[in-house]
PDB file of C-alpha atoms in Angstrom:
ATOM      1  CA  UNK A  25      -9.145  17.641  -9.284  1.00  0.00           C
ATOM      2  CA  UNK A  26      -7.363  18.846  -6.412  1.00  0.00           C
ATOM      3  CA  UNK A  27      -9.922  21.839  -6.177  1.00  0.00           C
ATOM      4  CA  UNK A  28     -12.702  19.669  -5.359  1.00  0.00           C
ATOM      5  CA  UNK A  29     -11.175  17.962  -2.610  1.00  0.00           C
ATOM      6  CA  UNK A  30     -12.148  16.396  -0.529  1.00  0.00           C
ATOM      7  CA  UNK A  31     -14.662  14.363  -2.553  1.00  0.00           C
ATOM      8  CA  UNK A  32     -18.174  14.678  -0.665  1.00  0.00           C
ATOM      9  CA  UNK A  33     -19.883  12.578  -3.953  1.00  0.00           C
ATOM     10  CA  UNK A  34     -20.330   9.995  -1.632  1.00  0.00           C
ATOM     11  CA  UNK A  35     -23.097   7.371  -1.039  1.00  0.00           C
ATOM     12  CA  UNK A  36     -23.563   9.477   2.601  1.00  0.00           C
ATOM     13  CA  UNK A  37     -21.820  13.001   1.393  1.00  0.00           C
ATOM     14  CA  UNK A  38     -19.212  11.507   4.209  1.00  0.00           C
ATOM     15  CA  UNK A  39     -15.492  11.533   4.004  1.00  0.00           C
ATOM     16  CA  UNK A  40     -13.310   9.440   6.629  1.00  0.00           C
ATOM     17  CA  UNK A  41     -11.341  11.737   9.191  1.00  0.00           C
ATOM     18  CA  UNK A  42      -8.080   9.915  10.886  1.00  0.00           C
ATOM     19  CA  UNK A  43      -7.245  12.032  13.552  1.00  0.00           C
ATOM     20  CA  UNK A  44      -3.603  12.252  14.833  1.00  0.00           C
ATOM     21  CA  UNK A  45      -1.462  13.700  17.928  1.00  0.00           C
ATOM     22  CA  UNK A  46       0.664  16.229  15.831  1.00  0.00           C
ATOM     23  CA  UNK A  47       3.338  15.617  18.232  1.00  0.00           C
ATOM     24  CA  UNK A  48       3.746  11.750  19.059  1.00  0.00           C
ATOM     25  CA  UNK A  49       1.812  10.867  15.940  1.00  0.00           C
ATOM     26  CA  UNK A  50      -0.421   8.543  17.933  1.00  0.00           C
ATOM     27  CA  UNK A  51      -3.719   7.225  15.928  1.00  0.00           C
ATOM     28  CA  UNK A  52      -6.374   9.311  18.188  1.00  0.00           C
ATOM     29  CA  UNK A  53      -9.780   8.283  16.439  1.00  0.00           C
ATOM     30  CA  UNK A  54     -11.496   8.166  13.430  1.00  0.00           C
ATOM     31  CA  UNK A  55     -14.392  10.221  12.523  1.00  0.00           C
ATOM     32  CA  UNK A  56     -17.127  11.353   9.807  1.00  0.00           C
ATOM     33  CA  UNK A  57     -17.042  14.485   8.315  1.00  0.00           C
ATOM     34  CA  UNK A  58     -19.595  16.364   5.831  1.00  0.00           C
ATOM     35  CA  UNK A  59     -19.075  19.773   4.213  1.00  0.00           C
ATOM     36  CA  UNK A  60     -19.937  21.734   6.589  1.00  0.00           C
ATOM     37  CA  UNK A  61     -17.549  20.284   9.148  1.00  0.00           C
ATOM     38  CA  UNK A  62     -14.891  20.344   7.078  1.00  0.00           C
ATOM     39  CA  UNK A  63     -15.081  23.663   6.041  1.00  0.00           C
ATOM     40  CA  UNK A  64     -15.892  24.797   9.454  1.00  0.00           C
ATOM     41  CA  UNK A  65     -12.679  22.830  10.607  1.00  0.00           C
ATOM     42  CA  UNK A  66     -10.734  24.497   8.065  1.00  0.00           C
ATOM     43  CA  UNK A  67     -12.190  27.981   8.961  1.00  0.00           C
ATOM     44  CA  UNK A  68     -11.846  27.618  12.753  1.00  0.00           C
ATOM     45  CA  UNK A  69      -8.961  25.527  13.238  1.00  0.00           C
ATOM     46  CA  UNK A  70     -11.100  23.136  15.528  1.00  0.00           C
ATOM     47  CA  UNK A  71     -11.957  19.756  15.009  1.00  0.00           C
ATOM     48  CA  UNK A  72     -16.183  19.369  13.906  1.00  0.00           C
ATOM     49  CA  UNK A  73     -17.657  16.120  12.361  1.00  0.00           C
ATOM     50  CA  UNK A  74     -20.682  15.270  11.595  1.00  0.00           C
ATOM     51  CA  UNK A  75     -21.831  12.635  14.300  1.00  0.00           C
ATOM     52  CA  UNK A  76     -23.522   9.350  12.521  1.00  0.00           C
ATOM     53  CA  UNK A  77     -24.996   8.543  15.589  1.00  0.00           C
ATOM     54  CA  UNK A  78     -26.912  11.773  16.095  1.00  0.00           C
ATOM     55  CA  UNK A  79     -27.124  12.943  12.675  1.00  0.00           C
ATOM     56  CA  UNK A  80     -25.883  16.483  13.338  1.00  0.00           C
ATOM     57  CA  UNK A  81     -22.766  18.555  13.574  1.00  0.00           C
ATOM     58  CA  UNK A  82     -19.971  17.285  16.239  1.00  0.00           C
ATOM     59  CA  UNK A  83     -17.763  20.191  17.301  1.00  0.00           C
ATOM     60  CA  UNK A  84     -15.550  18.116  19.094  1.00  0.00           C
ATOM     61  CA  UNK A  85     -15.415  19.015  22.632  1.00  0.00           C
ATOM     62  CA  UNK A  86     -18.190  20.983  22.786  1.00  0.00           C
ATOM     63  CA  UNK A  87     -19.043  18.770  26.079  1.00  0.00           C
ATOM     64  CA  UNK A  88     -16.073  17.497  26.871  1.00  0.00           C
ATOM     65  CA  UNK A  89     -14.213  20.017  26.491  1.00  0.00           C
ATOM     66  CA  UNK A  90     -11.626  17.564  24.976  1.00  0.00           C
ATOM     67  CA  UNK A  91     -11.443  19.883  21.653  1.00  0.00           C
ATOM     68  CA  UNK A  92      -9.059  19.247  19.261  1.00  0.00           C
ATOM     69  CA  UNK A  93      -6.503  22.468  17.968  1.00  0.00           C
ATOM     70  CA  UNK A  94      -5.804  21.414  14.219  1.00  0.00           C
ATOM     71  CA  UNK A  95      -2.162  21.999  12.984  1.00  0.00           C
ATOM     72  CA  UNK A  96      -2.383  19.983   9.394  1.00  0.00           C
ATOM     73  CA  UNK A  97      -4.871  18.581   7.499  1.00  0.00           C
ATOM     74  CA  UNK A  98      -4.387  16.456   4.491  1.00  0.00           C
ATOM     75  CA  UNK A  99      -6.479  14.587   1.625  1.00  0.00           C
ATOM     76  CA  UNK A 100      -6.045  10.904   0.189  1.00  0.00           C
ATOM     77  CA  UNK A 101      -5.358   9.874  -3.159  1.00  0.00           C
ATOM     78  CA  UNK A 102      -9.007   8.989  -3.592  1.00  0.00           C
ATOM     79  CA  UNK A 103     -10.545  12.142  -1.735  1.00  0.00           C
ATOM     80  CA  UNK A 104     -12.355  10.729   0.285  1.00  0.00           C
ATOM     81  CA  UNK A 105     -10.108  10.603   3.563  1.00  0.00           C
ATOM     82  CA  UNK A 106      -8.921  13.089   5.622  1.00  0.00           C
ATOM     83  CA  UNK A 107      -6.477  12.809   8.096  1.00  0.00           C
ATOM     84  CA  UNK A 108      -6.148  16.187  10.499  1.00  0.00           C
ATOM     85  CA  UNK A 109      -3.089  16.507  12.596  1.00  0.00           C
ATOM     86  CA  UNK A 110      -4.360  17.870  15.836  1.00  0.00           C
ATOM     87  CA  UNK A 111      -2.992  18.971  19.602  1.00  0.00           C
ATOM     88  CA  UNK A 112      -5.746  16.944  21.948  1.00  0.00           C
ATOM     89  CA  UNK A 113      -6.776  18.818  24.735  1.00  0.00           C
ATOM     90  CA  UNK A 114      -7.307  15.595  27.450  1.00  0.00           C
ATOM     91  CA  UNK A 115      -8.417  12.677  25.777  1.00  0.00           C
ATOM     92  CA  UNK A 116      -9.978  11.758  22.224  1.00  0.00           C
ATOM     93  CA  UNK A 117     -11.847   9.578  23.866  1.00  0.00           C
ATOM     94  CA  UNK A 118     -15.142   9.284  25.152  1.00  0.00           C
ATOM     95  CA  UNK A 119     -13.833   6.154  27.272  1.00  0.00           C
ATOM     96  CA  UNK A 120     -11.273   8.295  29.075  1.00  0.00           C
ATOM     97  CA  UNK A 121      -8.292   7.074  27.194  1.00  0.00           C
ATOM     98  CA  UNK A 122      -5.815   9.520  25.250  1.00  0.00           C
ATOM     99  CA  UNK A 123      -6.559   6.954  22.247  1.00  0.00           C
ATOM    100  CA  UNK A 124      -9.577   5.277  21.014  1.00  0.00           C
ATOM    101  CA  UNK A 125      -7.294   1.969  19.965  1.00  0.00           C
ATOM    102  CA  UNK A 126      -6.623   1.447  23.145  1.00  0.00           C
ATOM    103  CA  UNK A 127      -7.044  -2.361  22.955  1.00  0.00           C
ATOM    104  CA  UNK A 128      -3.851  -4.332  21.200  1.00  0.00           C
ATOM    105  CA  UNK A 129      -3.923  -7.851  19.992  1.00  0.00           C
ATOM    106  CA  UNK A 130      -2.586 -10.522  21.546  1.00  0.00           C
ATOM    107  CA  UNK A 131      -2.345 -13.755  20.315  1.00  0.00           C
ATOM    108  CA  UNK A 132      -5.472 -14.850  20.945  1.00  0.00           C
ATOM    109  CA  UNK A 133      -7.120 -12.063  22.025  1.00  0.00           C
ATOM    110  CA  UNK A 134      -6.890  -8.186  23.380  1.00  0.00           C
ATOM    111  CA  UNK A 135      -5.507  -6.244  26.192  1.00  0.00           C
ATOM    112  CA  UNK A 136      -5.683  -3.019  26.892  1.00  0.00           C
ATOM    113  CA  UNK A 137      -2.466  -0.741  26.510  1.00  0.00           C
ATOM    114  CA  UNK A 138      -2.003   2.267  28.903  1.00  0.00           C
ATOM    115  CA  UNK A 139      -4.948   3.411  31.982  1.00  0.00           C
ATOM    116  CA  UNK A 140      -7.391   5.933  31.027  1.00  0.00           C
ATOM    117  CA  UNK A 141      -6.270   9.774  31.854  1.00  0.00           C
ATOM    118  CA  UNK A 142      -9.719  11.053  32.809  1.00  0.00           C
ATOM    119  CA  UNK A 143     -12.521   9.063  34.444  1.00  0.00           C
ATOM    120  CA  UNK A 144     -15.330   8.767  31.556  1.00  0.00           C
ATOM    121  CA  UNK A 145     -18.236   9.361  34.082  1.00  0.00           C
ATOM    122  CA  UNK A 146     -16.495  12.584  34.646  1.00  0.00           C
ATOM    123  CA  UNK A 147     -15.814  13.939  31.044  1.00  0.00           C
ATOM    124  CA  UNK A 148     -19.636  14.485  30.244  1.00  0.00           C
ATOM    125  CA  UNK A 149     -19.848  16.441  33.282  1.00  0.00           C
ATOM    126  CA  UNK A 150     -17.561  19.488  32.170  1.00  0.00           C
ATOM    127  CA  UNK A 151     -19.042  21.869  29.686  1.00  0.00           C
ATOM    128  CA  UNK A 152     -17.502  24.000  27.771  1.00  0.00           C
TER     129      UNK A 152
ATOM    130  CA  UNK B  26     -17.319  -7.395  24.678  1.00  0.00           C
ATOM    131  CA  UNK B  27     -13.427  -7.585  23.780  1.00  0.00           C
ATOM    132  CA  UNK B  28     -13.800 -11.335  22.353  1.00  0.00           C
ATOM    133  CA  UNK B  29     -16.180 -10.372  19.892  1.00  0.00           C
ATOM    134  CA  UNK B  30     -14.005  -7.394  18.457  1.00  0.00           C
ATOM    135  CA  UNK B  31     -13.419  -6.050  15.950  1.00  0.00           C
ATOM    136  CA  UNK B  32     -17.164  -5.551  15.353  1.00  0.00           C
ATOM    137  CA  UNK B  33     -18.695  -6.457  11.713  1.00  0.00           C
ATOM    138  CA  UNK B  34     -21.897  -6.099  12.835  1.00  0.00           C
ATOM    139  CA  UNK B  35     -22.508  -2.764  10.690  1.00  0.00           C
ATOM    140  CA  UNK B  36     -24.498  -2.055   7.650  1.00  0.00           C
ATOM    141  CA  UNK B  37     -21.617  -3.054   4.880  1.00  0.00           C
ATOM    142  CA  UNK B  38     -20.295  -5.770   7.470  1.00  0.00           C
ATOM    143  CA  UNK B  39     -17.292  -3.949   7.393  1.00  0.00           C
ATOM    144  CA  UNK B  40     -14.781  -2.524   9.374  1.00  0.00           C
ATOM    145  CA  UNK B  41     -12.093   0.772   8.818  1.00  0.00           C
ATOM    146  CA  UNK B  42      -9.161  -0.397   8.829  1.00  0.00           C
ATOM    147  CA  UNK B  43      -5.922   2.778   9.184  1.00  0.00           C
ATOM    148  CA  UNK B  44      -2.279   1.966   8.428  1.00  0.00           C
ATOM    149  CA  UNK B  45       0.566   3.765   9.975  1.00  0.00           C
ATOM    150  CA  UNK B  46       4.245   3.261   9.628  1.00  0.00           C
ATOM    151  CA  UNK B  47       5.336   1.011  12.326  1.00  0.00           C
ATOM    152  CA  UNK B  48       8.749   2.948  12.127  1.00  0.00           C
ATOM    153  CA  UNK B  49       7.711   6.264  11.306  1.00  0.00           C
ATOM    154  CA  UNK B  50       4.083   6.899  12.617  1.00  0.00           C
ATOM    155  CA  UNK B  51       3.161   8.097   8.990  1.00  0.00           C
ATOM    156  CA  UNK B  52      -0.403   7.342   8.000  1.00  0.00           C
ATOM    157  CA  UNK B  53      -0.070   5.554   4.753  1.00  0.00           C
ATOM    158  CA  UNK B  54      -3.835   4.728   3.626  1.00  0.00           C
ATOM    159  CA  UNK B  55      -7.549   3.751   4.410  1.00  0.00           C
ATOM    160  CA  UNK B  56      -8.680   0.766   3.631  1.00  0.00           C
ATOM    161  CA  UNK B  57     -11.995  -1.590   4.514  1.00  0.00           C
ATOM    162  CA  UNK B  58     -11.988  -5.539   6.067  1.00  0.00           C
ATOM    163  CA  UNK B  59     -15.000  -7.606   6.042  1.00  0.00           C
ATOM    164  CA  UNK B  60     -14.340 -10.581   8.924  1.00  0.00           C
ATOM    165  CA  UNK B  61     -12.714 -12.931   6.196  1.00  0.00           C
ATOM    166  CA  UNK B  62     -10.249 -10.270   5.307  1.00  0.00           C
ATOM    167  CA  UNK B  63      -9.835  -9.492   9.094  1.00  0.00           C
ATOM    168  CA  UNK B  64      -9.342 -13.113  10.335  1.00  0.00           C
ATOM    169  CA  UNK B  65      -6.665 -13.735   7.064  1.00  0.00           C
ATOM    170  CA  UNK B  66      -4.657 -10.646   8.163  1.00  0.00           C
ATOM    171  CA  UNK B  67      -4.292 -12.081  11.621  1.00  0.00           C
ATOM    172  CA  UNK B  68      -3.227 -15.257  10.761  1.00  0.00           C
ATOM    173  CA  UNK B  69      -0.825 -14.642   7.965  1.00  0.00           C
ATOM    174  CA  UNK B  70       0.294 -11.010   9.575  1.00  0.00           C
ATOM    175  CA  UNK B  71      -0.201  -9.952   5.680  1.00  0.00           C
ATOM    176  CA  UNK B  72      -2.875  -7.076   5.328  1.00  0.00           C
ATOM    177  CA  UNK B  73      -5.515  -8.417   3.264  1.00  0.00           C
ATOM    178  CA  UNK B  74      -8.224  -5.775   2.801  1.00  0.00           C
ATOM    179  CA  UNK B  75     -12.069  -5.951   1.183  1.00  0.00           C
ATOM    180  CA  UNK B  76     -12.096  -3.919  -1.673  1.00  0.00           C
ATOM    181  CA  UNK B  77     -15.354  -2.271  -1.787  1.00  0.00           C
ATOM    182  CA  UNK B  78     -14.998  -0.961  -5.366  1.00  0.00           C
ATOM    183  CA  UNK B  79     -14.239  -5.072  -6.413  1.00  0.00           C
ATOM    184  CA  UNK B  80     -16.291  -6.068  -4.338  1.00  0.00           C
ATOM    185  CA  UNK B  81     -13.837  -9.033  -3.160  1.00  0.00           C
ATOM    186  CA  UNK B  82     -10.958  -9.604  -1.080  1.00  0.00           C
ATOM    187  CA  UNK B  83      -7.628  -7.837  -1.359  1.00  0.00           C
ATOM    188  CA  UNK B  84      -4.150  -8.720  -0.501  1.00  0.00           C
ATOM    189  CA  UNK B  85      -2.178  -5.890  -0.360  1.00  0.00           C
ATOM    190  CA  UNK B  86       0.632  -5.795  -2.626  1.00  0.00           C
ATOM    191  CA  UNK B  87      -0.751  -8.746  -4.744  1.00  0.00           C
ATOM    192  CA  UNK B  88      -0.360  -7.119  -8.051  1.00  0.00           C
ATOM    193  CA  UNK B  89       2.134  -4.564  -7.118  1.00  0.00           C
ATOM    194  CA  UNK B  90       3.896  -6.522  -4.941  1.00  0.00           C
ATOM    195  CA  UNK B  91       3.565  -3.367  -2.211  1.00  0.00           C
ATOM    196  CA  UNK B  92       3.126  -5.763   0.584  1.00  0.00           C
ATOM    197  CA  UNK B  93       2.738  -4.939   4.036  1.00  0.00           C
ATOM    198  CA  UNK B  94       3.842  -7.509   7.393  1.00  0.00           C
ATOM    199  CA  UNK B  95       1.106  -6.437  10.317  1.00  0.00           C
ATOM    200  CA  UNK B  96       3.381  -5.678  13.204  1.00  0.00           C
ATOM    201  CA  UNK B  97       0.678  -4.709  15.677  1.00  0.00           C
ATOM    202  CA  UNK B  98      -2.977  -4.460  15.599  1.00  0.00           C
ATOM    203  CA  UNK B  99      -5.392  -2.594  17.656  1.00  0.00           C
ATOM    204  CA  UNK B 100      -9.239  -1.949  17.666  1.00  0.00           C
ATOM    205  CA  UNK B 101     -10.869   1.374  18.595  1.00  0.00           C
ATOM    206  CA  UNK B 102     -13.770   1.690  21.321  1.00  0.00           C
ATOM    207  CA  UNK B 103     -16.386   1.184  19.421  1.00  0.00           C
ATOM    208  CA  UNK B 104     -15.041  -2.201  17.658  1.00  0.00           C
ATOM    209  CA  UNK B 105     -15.799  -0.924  14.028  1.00  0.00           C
ATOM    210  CA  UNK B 106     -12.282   0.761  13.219  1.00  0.00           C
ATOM    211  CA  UNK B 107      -8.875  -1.333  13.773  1.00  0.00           C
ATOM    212  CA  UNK B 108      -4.887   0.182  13.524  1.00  0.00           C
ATOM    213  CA  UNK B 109      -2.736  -1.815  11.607  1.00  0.00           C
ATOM    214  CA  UNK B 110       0.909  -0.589  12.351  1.00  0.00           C
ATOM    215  CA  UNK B 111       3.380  -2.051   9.159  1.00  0.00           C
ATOM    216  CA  UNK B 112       6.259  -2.595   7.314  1.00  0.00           C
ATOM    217  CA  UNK B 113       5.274  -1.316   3.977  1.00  0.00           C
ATOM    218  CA  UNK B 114       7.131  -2.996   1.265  1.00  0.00           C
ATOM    219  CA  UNK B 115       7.354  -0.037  -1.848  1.00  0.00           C
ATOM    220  CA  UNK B 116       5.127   2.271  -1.915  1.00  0.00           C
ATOM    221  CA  UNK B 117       1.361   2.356  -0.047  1.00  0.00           C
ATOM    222  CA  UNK B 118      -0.604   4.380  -2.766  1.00  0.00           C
ATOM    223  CA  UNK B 119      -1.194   3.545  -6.027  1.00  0.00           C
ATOM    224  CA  UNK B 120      -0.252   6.569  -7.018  1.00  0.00           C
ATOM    225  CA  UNK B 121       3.667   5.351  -6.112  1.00  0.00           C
ATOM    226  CA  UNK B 122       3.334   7.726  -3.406  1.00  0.00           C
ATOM    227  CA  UNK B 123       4.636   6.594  -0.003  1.00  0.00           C
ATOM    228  CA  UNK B 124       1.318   7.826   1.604  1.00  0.00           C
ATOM    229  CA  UNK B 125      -2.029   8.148  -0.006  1.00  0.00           C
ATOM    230  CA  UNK B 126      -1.978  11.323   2.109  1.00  0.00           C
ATOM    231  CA  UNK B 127       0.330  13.531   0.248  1.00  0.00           C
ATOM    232  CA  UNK B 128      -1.815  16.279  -0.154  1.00  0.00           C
ATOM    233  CA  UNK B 129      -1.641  18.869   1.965  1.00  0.00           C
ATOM    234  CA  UNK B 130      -3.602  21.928   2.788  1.00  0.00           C
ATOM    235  CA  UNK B 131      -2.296  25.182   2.382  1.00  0.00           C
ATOM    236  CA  UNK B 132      -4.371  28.510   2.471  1.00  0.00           C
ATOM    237  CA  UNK B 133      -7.013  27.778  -0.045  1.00  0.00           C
ATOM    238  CA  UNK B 134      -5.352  24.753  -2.005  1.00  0.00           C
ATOM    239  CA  UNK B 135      -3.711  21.817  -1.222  1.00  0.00           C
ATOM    240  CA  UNK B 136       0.387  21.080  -2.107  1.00  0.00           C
ATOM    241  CA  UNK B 137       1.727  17.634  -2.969  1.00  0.00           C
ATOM    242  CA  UNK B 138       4.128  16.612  -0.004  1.00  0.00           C
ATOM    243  CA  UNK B 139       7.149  14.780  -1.173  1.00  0.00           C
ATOM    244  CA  UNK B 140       8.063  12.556  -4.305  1.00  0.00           C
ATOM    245  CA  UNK B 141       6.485   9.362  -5.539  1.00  0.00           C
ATOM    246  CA  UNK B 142       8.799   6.622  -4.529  1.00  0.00           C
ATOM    247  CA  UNK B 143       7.800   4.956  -7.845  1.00  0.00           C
ATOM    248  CA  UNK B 144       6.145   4.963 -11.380  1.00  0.00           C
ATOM    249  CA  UNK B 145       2.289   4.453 -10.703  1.00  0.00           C
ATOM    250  CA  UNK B 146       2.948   3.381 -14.505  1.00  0.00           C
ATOM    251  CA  UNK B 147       4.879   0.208 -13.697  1.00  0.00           C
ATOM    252  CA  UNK B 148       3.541  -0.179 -10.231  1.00  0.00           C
ATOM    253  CA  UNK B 149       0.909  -2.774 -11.900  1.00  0.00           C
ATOM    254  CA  UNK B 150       3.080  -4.461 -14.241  1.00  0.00           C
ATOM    255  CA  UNK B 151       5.229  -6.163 -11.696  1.00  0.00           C
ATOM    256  CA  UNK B 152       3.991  -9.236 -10.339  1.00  0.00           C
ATOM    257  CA  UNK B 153       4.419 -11.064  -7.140  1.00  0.00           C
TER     258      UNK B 153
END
C-alpha cells in the first residue's frame, strides 16, 4: 500500500494538506493538493497545491512571496491527508496573520488571537 | 462574518475539522463536521465528527472508547476548516497508532514513525 501513497483515487484526485510551523508546531493552513503538486513538493522542497478556487497549480508564494521551505512530510492512515512540516517565510496567510486559525472560540462566540505580521493589502504587492 | 463561522455553506455542507495535541502540538487526524456535529462538539467539549464514509454522525471514541475533551477551538479565514486542540484519550487512529500520521517520507518511500500504542485488533471490542 504504502507505495501508492498518498491515495489520489479520490472523488476530486485531491488529498488534504495540513500545513505546520516545523518549529513551534503551530496549525498554519490547510490546503488541496493533486499529483502534480505533491510530487513537485516532494521534488523541490517547496510547498505547491492545487488551488480549488482557480483550478490550477498553487506554488505557494509565488506572489507573496510567503513560500513555504518543507522539512517533513507525512501520510495518514487512510492516504488521503498530508500533513507537510514547513519553515514559513512571513505569513501563511493571505489575511496577514502567521496562522489562518487565527480566530479562537469563546463562549459564545470568536476573537481573534495575536495582530497580523504583514498588512494584507501589502502582501499581493511583492512578487517574487 | 465571525457570527456565522464556521462556514457550512459548501458543497458537502461540511467543514475540515484538524486535531492537534493540546500538550504536544502533534497532529493526530482529519476528520469532517456537518453543523450538527459542530454545534454538539461545542456544547459537550466532546469531538463528535460526520463520518462521510457512514454517512452519520460520529462521536469520537464511541466504540473504542478513544475519546477526545475539546480544549480549544479555532476557525481558519475562510470559515470552512476549524482546529480542535485535545486531550486524546488512547490512541487517535484506528490503526492504535497515536497519530494517523505515522508515515513518514523518506527518499522514495515512506517509514512508520513510532509504535502503535494499542491492538487495532481489540481497539473495537471495547465499549464505552
Amino acid at each position: 500500500m504504502a507505495a501508492d501513497l498518498p491515495n489520489f483515487d479520490t472523488p476530486d484526485r485531491l488529498v488534504t494538506a495540513v500545513v505546520q510551523d516545523a518549529s513551534t508546531g503551530r496549525v498554519l493552513m490547510l490546503a488541496h493538493m493533486n499529483r502534480t503538486a505533491w510530487e513537485e513538493t516532494i521534488a523541490t522542497g517547496r510547498a505547491c497545491y492545487f488551488s480549488r478556487s482557480r483550478g490550477r497549480l498553487w506554488r505557494k508564494g509565488e506572489e507573496s512571496g510567503h513560500v513555504q521551505h518543507v522539512r517533513e512530510a507525512y501520510v495518514d492512515c487512510d492516504g488521503d491527508a498530508v500533513l507537510l512540516k514547513v519553515d514559513q517565510t512571513g505569513a501563511a496567510c493571505h489575511e496577514g496573520f502567521e496562522s489562518c486559525f487565527f480566530r479562537r472560540r469563546t463562549d459564545g462566540g470568536w476573537e481573534v488571537i495575536g495582530e497580523p505580521l504583514v498588512n494584507p493589502k501589502t502582501i499581493y504587492q511583492q512578487k517574487e
